[in-house]
Short mmCIF file of C-alpha atoms in Angstrom, two decimals:
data_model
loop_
_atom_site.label_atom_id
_atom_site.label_comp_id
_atom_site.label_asym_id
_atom_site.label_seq_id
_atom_site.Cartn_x
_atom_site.Cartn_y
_atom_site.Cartn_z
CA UNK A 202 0.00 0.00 0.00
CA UNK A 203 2.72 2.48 0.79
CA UNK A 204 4.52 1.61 -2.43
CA UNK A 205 1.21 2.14 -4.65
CA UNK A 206 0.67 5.56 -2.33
CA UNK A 207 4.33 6.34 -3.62
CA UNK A 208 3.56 6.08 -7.11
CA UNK A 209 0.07 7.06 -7.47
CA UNK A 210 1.88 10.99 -7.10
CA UNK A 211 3.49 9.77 -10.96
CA UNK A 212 0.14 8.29 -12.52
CA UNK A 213 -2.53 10.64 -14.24
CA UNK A 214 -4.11 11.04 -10.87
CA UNK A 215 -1.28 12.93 -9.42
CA UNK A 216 0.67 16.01 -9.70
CA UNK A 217 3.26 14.41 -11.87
CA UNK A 218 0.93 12.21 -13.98
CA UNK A 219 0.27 15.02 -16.86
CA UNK A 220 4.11 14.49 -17.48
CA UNK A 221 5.21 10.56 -16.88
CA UNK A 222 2.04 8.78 -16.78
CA UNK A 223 0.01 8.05 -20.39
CA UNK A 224 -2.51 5.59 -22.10
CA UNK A 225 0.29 5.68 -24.95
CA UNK A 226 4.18 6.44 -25.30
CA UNK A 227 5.06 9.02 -27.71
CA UNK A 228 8.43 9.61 -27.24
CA UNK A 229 9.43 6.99 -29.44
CA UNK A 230 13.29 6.50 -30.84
CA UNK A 231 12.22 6.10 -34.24
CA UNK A 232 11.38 9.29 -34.93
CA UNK A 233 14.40 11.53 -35.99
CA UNK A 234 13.41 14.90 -34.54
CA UNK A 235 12.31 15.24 -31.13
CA UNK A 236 11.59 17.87 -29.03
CA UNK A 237 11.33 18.77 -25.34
CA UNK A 238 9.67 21.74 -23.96
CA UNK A 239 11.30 21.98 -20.44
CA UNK A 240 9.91 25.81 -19.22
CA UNK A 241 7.29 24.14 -17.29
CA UNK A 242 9.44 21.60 -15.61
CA UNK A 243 12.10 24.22 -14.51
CA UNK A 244 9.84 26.64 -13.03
CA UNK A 245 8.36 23.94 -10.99
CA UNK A 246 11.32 24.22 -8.75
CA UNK A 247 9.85 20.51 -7.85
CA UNK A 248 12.90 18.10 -7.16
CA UNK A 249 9.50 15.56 -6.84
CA UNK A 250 8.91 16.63 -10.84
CA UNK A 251 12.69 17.96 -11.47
CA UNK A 252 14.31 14.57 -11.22
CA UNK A 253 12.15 11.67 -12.28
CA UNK A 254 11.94 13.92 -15.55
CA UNK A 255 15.65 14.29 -16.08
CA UNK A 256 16.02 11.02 -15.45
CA UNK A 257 13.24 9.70 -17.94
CA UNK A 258 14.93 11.72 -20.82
CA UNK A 259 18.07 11.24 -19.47
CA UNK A 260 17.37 7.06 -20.10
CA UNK A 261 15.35 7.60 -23.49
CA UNK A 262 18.15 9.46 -24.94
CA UNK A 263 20.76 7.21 -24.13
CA UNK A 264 18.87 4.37 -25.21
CA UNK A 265 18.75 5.80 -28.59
CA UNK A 266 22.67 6.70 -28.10
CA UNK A 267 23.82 3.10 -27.83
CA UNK A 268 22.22 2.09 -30.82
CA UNK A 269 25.54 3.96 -32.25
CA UNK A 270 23.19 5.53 -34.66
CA UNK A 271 24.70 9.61 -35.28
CA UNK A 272 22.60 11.41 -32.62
CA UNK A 273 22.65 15.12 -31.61
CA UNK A 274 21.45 16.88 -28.92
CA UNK A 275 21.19 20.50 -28.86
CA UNK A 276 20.07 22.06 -25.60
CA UNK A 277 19.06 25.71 -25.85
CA UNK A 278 18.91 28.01 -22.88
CA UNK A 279 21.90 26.01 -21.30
CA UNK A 280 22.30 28.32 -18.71
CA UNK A 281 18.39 27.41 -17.05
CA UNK A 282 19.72 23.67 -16.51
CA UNK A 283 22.97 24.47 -14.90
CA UNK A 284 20.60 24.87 -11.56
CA UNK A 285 19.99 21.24 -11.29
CA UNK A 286 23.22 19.18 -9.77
CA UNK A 287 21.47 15.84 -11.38
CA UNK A 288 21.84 17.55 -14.68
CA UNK A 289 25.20 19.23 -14.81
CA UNK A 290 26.75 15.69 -13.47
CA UNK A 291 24.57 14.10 -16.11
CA UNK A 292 25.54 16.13 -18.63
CA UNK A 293 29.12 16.56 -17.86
CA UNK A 294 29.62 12.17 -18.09
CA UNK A 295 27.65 12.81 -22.03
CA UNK A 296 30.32 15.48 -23.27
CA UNK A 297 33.26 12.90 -21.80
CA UNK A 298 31.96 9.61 -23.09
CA UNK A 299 28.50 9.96 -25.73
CA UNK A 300 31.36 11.03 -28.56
CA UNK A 301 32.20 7.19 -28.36
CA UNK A 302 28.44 6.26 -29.13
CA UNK A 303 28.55 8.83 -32.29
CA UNK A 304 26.40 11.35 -30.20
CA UNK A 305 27.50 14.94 -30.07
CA UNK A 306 26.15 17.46 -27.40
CA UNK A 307 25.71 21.22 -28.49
CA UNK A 308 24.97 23.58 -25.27
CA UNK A 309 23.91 27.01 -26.20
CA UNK A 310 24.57 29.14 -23.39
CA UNK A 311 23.15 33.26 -23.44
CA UNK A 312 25.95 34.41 -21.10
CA UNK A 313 29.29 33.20 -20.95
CA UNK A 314 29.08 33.60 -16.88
CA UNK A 315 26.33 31.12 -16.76
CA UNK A 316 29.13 28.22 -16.68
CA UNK A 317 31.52 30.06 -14.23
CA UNK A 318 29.57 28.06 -11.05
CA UNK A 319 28.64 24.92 -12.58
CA UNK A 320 31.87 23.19 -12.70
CA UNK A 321 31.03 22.58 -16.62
CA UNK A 322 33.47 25.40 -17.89
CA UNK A 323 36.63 22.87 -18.08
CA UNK A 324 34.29 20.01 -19.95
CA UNK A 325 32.43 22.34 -22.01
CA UNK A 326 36.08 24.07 -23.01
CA UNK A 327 37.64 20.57 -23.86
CA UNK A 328 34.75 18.86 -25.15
CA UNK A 329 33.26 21.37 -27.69
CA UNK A 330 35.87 21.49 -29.70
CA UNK A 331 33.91 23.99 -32.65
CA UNK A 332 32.70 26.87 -30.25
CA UNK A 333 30.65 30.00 -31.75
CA UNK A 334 30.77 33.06 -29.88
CA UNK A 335 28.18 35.99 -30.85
CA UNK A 336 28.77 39.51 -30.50
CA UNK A 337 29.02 41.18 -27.09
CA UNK A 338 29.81 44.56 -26.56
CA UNK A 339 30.82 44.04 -22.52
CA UNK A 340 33.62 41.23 -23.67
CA UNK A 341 36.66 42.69 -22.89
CA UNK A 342 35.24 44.22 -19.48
CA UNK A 343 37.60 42.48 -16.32
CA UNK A 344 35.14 39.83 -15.42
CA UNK A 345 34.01 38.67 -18.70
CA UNK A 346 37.05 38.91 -20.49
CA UNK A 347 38.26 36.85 -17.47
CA UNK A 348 35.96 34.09 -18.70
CA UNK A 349 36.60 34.17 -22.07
CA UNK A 350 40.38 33.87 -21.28
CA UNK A 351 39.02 30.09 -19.53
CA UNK A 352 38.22 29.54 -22.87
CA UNK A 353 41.47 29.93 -24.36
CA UNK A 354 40.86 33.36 -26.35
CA UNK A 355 43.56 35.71 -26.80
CA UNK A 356 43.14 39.35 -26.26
CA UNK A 357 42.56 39.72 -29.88
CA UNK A 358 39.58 37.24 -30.46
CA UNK A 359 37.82 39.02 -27.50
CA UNK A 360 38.11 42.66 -29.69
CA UNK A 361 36.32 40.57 -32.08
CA UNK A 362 34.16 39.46 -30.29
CA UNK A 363 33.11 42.85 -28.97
CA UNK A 364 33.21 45.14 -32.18
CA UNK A 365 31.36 42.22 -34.18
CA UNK A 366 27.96 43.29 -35.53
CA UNK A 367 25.27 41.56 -33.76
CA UNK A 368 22.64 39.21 -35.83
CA UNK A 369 25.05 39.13 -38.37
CA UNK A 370 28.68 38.82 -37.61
CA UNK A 371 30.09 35.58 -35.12
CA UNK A 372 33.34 34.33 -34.07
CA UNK A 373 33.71 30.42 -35.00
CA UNK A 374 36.82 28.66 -33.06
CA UNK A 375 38.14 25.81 -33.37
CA UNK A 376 40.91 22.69 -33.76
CA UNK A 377 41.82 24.13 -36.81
CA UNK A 378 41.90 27.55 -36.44
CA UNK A 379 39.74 31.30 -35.66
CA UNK A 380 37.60 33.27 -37.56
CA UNK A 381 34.76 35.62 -38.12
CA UNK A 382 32.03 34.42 -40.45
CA UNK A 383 28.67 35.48 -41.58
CA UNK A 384 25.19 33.85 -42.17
CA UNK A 385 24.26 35.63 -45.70
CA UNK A 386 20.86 33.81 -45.52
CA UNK A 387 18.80 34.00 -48.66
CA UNK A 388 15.22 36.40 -48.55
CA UNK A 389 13.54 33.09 -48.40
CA UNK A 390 15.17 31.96 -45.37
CA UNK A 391 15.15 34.76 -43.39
CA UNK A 392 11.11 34.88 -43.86
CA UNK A 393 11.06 31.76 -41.20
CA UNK A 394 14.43 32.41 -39.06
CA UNK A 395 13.29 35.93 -38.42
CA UNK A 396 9.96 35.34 -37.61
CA UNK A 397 11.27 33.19 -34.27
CA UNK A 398 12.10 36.55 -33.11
CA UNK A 399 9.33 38.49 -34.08
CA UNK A 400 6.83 38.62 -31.86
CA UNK A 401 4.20 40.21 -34.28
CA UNK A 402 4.94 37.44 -37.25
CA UNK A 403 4.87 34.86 -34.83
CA UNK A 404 1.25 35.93 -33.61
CA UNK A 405 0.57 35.87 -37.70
CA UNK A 406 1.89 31.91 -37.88
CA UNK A 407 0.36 30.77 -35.17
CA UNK A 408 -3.31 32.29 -36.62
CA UNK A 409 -2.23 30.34 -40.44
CA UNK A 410 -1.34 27.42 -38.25
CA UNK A 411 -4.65 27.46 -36.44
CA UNK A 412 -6.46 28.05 -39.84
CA UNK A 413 -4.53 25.96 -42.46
CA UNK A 414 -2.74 23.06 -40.24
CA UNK A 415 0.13 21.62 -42.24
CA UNK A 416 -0.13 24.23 -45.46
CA UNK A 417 0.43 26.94 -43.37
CA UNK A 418 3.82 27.68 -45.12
CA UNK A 419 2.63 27.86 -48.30
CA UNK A 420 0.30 30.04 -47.41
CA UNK A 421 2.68 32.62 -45.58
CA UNK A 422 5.17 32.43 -48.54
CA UNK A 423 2.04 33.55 -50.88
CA UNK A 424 1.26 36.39 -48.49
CA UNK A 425 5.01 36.88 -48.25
CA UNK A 426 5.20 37.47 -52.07
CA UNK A 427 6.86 34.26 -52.61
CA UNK A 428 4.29 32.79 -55.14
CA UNK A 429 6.74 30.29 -56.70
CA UNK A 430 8.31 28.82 -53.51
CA UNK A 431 4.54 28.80 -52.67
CA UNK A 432 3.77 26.80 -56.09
CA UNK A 433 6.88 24.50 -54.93
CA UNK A 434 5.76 23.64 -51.73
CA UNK A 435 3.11 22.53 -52.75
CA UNK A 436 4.20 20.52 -55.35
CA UNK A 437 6.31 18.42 -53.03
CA UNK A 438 3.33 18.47 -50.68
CA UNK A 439 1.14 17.06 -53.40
CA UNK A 440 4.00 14.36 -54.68
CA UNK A 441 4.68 13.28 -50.67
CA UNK A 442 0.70 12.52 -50.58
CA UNK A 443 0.64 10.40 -54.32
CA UNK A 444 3.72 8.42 -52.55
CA UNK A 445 1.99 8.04 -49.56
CA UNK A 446 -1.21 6.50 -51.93
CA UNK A 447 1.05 4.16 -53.52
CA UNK A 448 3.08 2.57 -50.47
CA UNK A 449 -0.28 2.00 -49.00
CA UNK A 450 -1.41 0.40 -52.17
CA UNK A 451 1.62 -1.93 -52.29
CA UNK A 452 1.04 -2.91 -49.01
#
């Protein structure tokens, strides 16, 4: 009884359920692109939630690693997980050991400072070998060019870092060398990177997205003036569906 008290906090009658407990199991290794939305779990400030979570990822992902199949695992807003001692220990054993299982970890981190307390900044440094640094006016001020120094950059590559242009200009390091590069993204391209940042066009998605489901991009590329990508996408659209007809057929 105490056991099944224990747990019931984990099944869809408890507090925890709406996250571990499910009639079905979606997050499911075959699929190639998968996603975790983790501002709800780290507000929660839970370690009930926190940690059966991490760990449940944590396990799928790894699961998936030692299949040796090329896996990578980009975790945005690096900083946010650094607060969690389960994580940074978790994560700290995956940059040693997961390049063994043909897994590659890519933390992006807002601030620089964010890794001075976690104990990370010595693994991060030797384990992301390719780092990209964006522009930051503040970089050669004494306590952030002191971290960037833990990084290995000379005085030099912090003045780039701090006169590059932001949203266009980045410094790229690594094994092979330094330099500053740019992302000349084509009109078309820049119609859906932009809009993550754009408040106003994001409203303006989410509305096509409500109203047109998965055509919703060929849709904003007409409104966008983009009538031929618009033609294209939907002539891949319409040739995915006639494939989709015929493996069903053959089957």
């Amino acid at each position: 009884l105490e056991l099944a008290a224990a747990l019931k906090y984990y099944t869809i009658e408890g507090d925890a359920g709406s996250l571990l407990d499910s009639k079905t199991d979606t997050l499911d290794a075959r699929h190639p692109f998968q996603v975790f939305e983790m501002k709800y779990l780290l507000s929660s400030e839970n370690p009930k939630i926190i940690s059966p979570v991490f760990n449940v990822i944590f396990h799928r992902l790894e699961q998936s690693m030692s299949q040796g199949k090329p896996t990578l695992v980009i975790i945005d807003e690096f900083g946010a997980y650094t607060q969690s001692a389960l994580f940074c220990q978790r994560i700290k054993t995956w940059l040693l050991e997961k390049r063994k299982d043909n897994a590659a970890i890519v933390p992006i981190i807002q601030s620089i400072e964010q890794l001075a307390d976690t104990g990370l900044t010595s693994t991060v440094n030797s384990s992301c070998l390719t780092k990209i640094y964006l522009p930051n006016p503040e970089a050669d001020s004494p306590t952030l060019a002191h971290e960037y120094q833990q990084f290995g950059l000379s005085d030099i590559l912090i003045q780039m870092i701090k006169n590059a242009v932001r949203k266009l200009e980045y410094i790229v390091t690594s094994t092979k060398g330094q330099r500053k590069i740019q992302f000349n993204f084509e009109s078309l391209a820049k119609l859906f990177f932009a809009s993550a940042s754009n408040e106003i066009v994001r409203k303006e998605i989410d509305l096509l997205i409500q109203a047109h489901g998965d055509d919703w991009p060929r849709i904003y590329l007409e409104q966008q003036g983009e009538h031929e990508w618009s033609n294209y996408w939907q002539m891949i659209k319409d040739e995915q569906y006639d494939k989709t007809i015929q493996d069903k057929i053959l089957a």
